[in-house]
Coordinates of C-alpha atoms in Angstrom, one line a residue:
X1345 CA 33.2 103.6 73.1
X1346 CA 31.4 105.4 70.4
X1347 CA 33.1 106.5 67.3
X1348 CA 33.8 110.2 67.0
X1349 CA 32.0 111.2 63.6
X1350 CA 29.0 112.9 62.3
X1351 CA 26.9 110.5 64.1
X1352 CA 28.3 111.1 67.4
X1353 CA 28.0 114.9 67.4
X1354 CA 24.6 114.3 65.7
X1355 CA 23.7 112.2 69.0
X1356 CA 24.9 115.3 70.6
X1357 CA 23.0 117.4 69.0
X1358 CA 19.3 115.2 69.4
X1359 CA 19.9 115.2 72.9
X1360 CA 20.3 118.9 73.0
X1361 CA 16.6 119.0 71.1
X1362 CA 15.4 116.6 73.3
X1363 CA 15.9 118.6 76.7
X1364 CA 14.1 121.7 75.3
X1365 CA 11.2 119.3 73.5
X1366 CA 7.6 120.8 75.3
X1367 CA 9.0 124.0 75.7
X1368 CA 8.7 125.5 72.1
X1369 CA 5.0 125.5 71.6
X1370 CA 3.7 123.9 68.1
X1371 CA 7.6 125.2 66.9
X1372 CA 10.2 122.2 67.0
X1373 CA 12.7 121.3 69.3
X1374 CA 16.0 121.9 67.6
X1375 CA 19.5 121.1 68.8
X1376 CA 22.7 122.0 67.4
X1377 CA 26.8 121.8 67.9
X1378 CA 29.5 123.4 65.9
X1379 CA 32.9 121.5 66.2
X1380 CA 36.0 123.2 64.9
X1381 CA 40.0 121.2 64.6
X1382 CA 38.3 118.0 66.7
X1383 CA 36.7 120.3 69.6
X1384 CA 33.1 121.3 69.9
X1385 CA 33.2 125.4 70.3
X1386 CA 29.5 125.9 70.2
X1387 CA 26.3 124.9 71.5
X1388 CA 22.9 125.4 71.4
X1389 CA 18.8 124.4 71.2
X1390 CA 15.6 126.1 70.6
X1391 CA 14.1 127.0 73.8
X1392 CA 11.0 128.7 73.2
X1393 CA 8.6 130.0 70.1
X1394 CA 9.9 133.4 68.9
X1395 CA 13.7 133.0 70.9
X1396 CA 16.4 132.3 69.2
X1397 CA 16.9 129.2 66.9
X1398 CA 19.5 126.6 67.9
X1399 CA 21.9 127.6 64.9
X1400 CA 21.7 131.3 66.4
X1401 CA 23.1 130.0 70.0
X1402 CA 25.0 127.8 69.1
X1403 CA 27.4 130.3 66.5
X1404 CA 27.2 133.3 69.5
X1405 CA 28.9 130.9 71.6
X1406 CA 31.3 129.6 69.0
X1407 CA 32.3 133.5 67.9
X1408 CA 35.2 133.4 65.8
X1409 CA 36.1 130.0 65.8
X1410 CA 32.5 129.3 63.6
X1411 CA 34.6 130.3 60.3
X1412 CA 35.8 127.5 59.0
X1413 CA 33.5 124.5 61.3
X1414 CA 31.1 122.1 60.7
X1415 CA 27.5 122.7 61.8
X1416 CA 25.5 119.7 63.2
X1417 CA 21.6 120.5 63.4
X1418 CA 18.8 118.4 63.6
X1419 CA 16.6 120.4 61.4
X1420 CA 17.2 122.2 58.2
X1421 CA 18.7 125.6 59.0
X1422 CA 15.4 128.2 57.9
X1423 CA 15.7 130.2 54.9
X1424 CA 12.7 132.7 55.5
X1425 CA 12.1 135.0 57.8
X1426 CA 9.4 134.8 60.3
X1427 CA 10.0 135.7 63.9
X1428 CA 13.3 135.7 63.4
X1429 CA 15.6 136.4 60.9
X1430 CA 17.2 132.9 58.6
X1431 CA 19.6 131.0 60.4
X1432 CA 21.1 130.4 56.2
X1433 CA 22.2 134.1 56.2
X1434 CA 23.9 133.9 59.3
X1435 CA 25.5 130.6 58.9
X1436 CA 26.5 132.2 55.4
X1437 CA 28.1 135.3 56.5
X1438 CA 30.3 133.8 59.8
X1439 CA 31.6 131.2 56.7
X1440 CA 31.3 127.9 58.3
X1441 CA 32.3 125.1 55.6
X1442 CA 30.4 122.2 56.5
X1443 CA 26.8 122.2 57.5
X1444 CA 25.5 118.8 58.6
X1445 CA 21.8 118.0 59.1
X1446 CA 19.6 115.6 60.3
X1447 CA 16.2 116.2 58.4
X1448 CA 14.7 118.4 56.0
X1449 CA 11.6 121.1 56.8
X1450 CA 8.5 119.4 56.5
X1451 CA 7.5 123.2 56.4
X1452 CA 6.8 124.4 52.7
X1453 CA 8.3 127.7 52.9
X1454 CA 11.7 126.2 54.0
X1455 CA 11.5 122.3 52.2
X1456 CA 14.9 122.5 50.9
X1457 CA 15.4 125.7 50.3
X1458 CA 17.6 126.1 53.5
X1459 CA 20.0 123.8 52.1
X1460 CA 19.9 124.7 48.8
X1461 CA 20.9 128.3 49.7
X1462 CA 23.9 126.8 51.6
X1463 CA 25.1 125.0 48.8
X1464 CA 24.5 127.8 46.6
X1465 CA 27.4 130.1 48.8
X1466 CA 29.8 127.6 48.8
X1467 CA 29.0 125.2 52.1
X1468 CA 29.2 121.6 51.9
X1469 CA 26.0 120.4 52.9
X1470 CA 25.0 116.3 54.2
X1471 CA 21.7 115.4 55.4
X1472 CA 19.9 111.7 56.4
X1473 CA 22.2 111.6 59.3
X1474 CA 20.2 109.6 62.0
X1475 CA 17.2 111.1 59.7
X1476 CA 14.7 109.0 62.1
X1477 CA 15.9 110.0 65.2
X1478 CA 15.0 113.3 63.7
X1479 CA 12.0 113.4 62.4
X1480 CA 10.6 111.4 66.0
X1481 CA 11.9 114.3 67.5
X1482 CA 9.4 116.6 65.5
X1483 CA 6.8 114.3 65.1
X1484 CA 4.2 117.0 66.3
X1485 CA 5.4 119.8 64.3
X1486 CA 5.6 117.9 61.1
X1487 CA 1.8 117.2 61.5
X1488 CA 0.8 120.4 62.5
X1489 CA 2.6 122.2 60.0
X1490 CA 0.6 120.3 57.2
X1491 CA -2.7 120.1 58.9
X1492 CA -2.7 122.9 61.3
X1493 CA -4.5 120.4 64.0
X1494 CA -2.4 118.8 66.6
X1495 CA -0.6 115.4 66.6
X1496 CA -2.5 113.1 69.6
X1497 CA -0.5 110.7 71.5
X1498 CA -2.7 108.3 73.5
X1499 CA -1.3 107.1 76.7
X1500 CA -3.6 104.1 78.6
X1501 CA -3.0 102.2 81.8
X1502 CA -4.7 98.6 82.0
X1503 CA -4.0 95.3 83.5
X1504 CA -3.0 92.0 81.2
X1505 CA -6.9 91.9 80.4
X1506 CA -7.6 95.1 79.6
X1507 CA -9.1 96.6 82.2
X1508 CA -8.5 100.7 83.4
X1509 CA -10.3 100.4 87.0
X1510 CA -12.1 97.7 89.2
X1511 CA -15.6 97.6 88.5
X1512 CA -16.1 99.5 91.8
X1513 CA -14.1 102.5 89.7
X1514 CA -10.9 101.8 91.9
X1515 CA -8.1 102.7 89.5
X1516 CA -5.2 103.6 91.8
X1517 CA -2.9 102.4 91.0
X1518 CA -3.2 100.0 88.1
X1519 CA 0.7 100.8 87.3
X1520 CA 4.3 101.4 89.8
X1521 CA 5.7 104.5 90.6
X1522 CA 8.1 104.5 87.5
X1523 CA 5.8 104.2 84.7
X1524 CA 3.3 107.3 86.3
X1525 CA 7.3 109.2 86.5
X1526 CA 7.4 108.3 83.2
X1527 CA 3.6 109.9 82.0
X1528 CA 4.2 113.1 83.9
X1529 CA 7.2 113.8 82.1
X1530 CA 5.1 113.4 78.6
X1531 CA 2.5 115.5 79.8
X1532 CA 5.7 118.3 80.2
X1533 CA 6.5 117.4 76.7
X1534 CA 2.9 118.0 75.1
X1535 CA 1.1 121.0 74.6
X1536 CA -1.9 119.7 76.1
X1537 CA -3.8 116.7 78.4
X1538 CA -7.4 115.7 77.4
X1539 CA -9.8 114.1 79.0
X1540 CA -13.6 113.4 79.1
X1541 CA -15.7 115.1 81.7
X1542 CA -16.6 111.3 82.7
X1543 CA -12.7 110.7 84.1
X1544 CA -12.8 114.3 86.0
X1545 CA -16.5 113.1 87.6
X1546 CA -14.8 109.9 88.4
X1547 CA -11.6 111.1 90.2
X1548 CA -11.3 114.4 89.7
X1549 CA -7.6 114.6 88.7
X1550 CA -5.5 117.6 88.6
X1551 CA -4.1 116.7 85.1
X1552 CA -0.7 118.7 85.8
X1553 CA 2.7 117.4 84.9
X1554 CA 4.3 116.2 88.5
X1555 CA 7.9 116.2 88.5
X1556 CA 10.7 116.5 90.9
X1557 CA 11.9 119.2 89.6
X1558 CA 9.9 122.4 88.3
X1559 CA 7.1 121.5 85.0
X1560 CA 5.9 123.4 82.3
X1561 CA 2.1 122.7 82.8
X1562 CA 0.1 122.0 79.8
X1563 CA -3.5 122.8 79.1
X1564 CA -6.4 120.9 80.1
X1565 CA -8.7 119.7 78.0
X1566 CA -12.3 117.9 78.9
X1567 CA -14.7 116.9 76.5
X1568 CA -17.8 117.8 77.6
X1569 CA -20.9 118.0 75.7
X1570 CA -23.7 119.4 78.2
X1571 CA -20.8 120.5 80.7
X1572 CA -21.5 118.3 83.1
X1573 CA -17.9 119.3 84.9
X1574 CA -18.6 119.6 88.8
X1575 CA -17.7 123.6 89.8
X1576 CA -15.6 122.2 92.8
X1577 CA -13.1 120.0 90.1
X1578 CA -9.7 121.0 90.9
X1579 CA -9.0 121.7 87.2
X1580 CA -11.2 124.6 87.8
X1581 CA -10.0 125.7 91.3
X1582 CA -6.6 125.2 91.4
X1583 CA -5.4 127.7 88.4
X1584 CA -2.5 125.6 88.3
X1585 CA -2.9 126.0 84.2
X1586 CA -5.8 126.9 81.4
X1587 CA -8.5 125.1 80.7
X1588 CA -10.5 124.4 77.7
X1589 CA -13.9 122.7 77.6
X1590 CA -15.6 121.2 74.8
X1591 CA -18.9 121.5 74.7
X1592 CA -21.9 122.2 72.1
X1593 CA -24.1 124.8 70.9
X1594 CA -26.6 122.9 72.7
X1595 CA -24.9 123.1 76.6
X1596 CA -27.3 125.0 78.8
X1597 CA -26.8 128.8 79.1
X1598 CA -26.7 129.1 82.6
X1599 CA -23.9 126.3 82.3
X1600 CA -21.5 128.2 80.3
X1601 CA -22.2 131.3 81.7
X1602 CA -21.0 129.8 85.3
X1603 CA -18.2 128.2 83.6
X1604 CA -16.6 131.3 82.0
X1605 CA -16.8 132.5 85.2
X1606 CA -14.7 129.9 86.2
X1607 CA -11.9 130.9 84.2
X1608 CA -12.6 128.4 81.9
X1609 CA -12.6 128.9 77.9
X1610 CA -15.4 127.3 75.6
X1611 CA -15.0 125.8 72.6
X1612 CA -18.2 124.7 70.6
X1613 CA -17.8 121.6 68.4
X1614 CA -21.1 121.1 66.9
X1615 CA -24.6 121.1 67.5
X1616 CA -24.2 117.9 69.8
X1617 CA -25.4 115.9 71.5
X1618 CA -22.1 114.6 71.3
X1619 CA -18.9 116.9 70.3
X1620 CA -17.9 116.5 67.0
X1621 CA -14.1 115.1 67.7
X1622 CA -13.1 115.9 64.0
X1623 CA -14.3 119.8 64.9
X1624 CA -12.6 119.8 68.0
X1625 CA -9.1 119.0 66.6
X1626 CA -9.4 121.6 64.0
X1627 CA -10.6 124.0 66.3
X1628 CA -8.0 123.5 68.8
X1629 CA -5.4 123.5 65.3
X1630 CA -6.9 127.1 64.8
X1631 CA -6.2 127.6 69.1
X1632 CA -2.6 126.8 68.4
X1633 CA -2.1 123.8 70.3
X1634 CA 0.0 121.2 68.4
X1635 CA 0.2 118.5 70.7
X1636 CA -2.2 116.5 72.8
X1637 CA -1.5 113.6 75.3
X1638 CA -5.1 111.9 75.6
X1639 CA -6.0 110.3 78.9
X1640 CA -9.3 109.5 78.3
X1641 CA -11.4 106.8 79.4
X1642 CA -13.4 103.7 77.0
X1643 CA -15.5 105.8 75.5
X1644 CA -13.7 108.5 74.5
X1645 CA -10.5 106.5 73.7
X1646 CA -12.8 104.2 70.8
X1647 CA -14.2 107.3 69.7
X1648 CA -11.0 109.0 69.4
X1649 CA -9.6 105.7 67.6
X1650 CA -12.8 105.3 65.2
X1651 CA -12.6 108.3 63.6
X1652 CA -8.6 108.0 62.9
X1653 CA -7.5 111.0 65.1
X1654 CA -4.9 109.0 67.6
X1655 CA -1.4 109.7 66.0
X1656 CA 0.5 107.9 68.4
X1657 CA -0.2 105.0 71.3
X1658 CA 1.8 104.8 74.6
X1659 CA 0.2 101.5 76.4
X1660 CA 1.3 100.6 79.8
X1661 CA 0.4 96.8 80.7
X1662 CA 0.6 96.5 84.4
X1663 CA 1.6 92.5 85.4
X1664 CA -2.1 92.0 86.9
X1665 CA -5.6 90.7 86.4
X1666 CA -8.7 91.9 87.6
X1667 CA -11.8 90.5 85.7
X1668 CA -15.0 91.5 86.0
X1669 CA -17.0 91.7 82.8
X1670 CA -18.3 95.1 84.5
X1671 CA -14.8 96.2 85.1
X1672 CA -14.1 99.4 82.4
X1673 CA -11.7 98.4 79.1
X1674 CA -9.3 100.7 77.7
X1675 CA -10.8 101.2 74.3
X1676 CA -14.7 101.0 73.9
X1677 CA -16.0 101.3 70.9
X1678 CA -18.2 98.9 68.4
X1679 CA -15.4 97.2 67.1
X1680 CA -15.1 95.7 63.9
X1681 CA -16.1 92.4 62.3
X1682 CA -13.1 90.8 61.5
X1683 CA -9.5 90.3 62.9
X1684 CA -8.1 91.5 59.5
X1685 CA -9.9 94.8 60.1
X1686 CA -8.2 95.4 63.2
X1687 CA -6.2 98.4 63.3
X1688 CA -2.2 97.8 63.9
X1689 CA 0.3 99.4 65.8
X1690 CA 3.7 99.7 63.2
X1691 CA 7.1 100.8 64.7
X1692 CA 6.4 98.9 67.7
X1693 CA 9.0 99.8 70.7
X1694 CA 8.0 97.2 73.7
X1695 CA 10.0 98.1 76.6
X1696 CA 10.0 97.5 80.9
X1697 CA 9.6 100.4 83.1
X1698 CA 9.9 99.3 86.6
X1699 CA 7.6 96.7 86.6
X1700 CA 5.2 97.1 83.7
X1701 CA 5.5 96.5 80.3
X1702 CA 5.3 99.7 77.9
X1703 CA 4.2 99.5 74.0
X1704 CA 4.7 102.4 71.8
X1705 CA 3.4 102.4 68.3
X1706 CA 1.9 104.3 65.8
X1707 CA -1.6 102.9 65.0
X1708 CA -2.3 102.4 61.0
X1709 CA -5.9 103.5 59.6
X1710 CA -6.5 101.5 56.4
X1711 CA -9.9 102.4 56.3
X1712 CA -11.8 105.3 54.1
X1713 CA -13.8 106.8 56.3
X1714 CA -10.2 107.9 58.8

C-alpha cells in the first residue's frame, strides 16, 4: 500500500495532468489536489489554452475548506497575468498554508517568482517533489517556451533488423494490435503528425488519432518539396483535421494554387529543392504548434536526426526478420565514420507492449553543427 504523504497526493495530482495532456495546446498539462484534516476537498487540471488553470478548479471545488490546506500542483502556481488572471493571488487571498509543487516554470516571466510571492504572504512553500515526473510531463512546453519551435518525438516501427516494409513496400503490419493502441493515443497527445509526401504516396494513411473512445485529432503535416501529394489522399478529402504542407518557393504554381483549394495551408521553407527542416520547425514555432509526433519514413527520419531536430525517440522492435538489402531502414541517412560518433539514446525506458519490444529515449547531439 502506498504511503499517504506529499508523494502520494503528488501521484494524484500527475495523473490528473496526465489525462488532460494533448488537450492544452503548446500550454502544459497541469494537475492539482487540495487536501484539508487528511481528506482531499478539491480537484482539478488544465483542460484547455485560455480555460481555467488547475489551481483555479481545483480551490472552486474546495470553497471554504481551501483556508487552511495544502495545495499539491505539478507546476509552479503563475504569478503574471496572461489569459488569465495569477493563480498566486488567488491562492493568496482563500489563505491556504501549504503549497506544494512539483517543478518550477521554465517560463521566464513566472521562474520562481510564483513561489516567491507565496512565501512572501506567509505560505509554506516545497518544491522537487517527484520533480522528474514533472518536468516529463511538460517536456513540450518547456522547449517551446524557450525556443518557440516545437518539441519532436519520433515514433518508428521496424523488425529486429531494421527494416519499416518488405522490399515490395508491404508494411502492414510490422507491429500487434497493442503497440498501434499505443501510437494512436500519442498522436491524441501531440499537437501534430508529420510525415513525408513519400509515406502518403506509399499508403496514403489517414494520419488521425484512432481510439475507442472519441480523439482530439492533431494536424497533419507532409513535407513536400514540389507537392507531389496525390489530390485524391485522404488527408485532403476526408477533413477529418487541418493540414499543412511544406513545400518551397520553387513548387509549381499551378500546384499550390490546386492545393489551397484543397483546404490545405502552405508553408514555404526555402528556396528548395529540398525544404529546409531547420525553417520548417521555426515556422511551424511561429504557427503555434508545440508538439510534433514524426512518422516519417528513411529519408526523412536521417534528415530529421542529422540536423539535431528529434527531441525524443519512441522505437517499436517487432519480434521478426525480413531481410532484403532492398527492404527500406528506419533511419537513412550518411551515417557517420566511427562507432564513437554515433548518437545515443540517454534515459532509456525499454519496455513490452503486447508483443513487441518498445525503447524510449532521448537521443544526445554531441556534435557542433546540431
Amino acid at each position: 500500500m502506498d504511503l499517504v504523504n506529499d508523494e502520494f497526493y503528488m501521484r494524484l495530482a500527475l495523473r490528473l495532468a496526465e489525462g488532460a495532456r494533448g488537450q492544452t495546446g503548446v500550454n502544459p498539462a497541469v494537475g492539482c489536489v487540495i487536501v484539508k484534516d487528511g481528506a482531499i476537498v478539491g480537484l482539478g487540471s488544465h483542460l484547455r489554452m485560455g480555460g481555467p488553470h488547475a489551481e483555479i478548479l481545483a480551490l472552486d471545488m474546495a470553497k471554504q475548506e481551501a483556508e487552511g490546506s495544502t495545495v499539491y500542483v505539478t507546476l509552479e502556481p503563475c504569478a503574471h497575468y496572461g489569459r488569465t488572471p495569477p493563480c498566486c493571488d488567488r491562492l493568496i487571498r482563500e489563505k491556504v498554508r501549504r503549497v506544494v509543487v512539483a517543478c518550477t516554470d521554465p517560463n521566464p516571466q513566472v521562474a520562481g517568482k510564483g513561489l516567491a510571492r507565496l512565501a512572501e504572504n506567509g505560505i509554506e512553500v516545497t518544491t522537487g517533489v517527484l520533480e522528474r515526473e514533472a518536468r516529463e510531463l511538460i517536456e513540450a512546453f518547456d522547449k517551446f517556451i524557450r525556443t518557440r519551435r516545437p518539441f519532436v518525438t519520433l515514433k518508428t516501427a521496424c523488425t529486429l533488423d531494421g527494416k519499416i516494409a518488405a522490399r515490395t513496400g508491404d508494411s502492414k503490419w510490422i507491429t500487434g494490435e497493442a503497440a498501434r493502441e499505443h501510437v494512436h493515443a500519442l498522436r491524441h497527445r501531440n499537437q501534430a503528425i508529420m510525415v513525408g509526401v513519400g509515406t502518403v504516396i506509399a499508403d496514403n494513411p489517414r494520419l488521425t488519432a484512432r481510439l475507442p473512445v472519441p480523439a482530439r485529432q492533431p494536424v497533419r503535416i507532409v513535407a513536400d518539396s514540389q507537392l507531389r501529394i496525390p489530390e485524391t489522399s485522404v488527408i485532403l478529402t476526408d477533413r477529418a483535421a487541418p493540414v499543412i504542407l511544406l513545400t518551397t518557393e520553387g513548387a509549381p504554381y499551378d500546384r499550390r494554387r490546386r492545393m489551397e483549394s484543397l483546404g490545405a495551408e502552405l508553408i514555404d521553407c526555402g528556396p528548395g529543392p529540398q525544404v529546409d527542416l531547420d525553417l520548417a520547425m521555426r515556422r511551424l514555432g511561429e504557427r503555434g504548434i508545440g508538439s510534433i509526433l514524426l512518422e516519417g519514413g528513411g529519408r526523412l527520419n536521417g534528415a530529421m536526426l542529422e540536423r539535431g531536430l528529434i527531441d525524443k525517440m519512441v522505437l517499436f522492435f517487432a519480434p521478426k526478420i525480413i531481410g532484403g538489402p532492398q527492404a527500406p531502414a528506419n533511419f537513412s541517412f550518411a551515417g557517420f565514420d566511427r562507432m564513437d560518433q554515433a548518437i545515443a539514446l540517454e534515459r532509456v525506458l525499454v519496455r513490452t507492449i503486447g508483443q513487441d519490444i518498445c525503447i524510449t529515449g532521448y537521443p544526445r547531439y554531441e556534435r557542433s553543427d546540431c
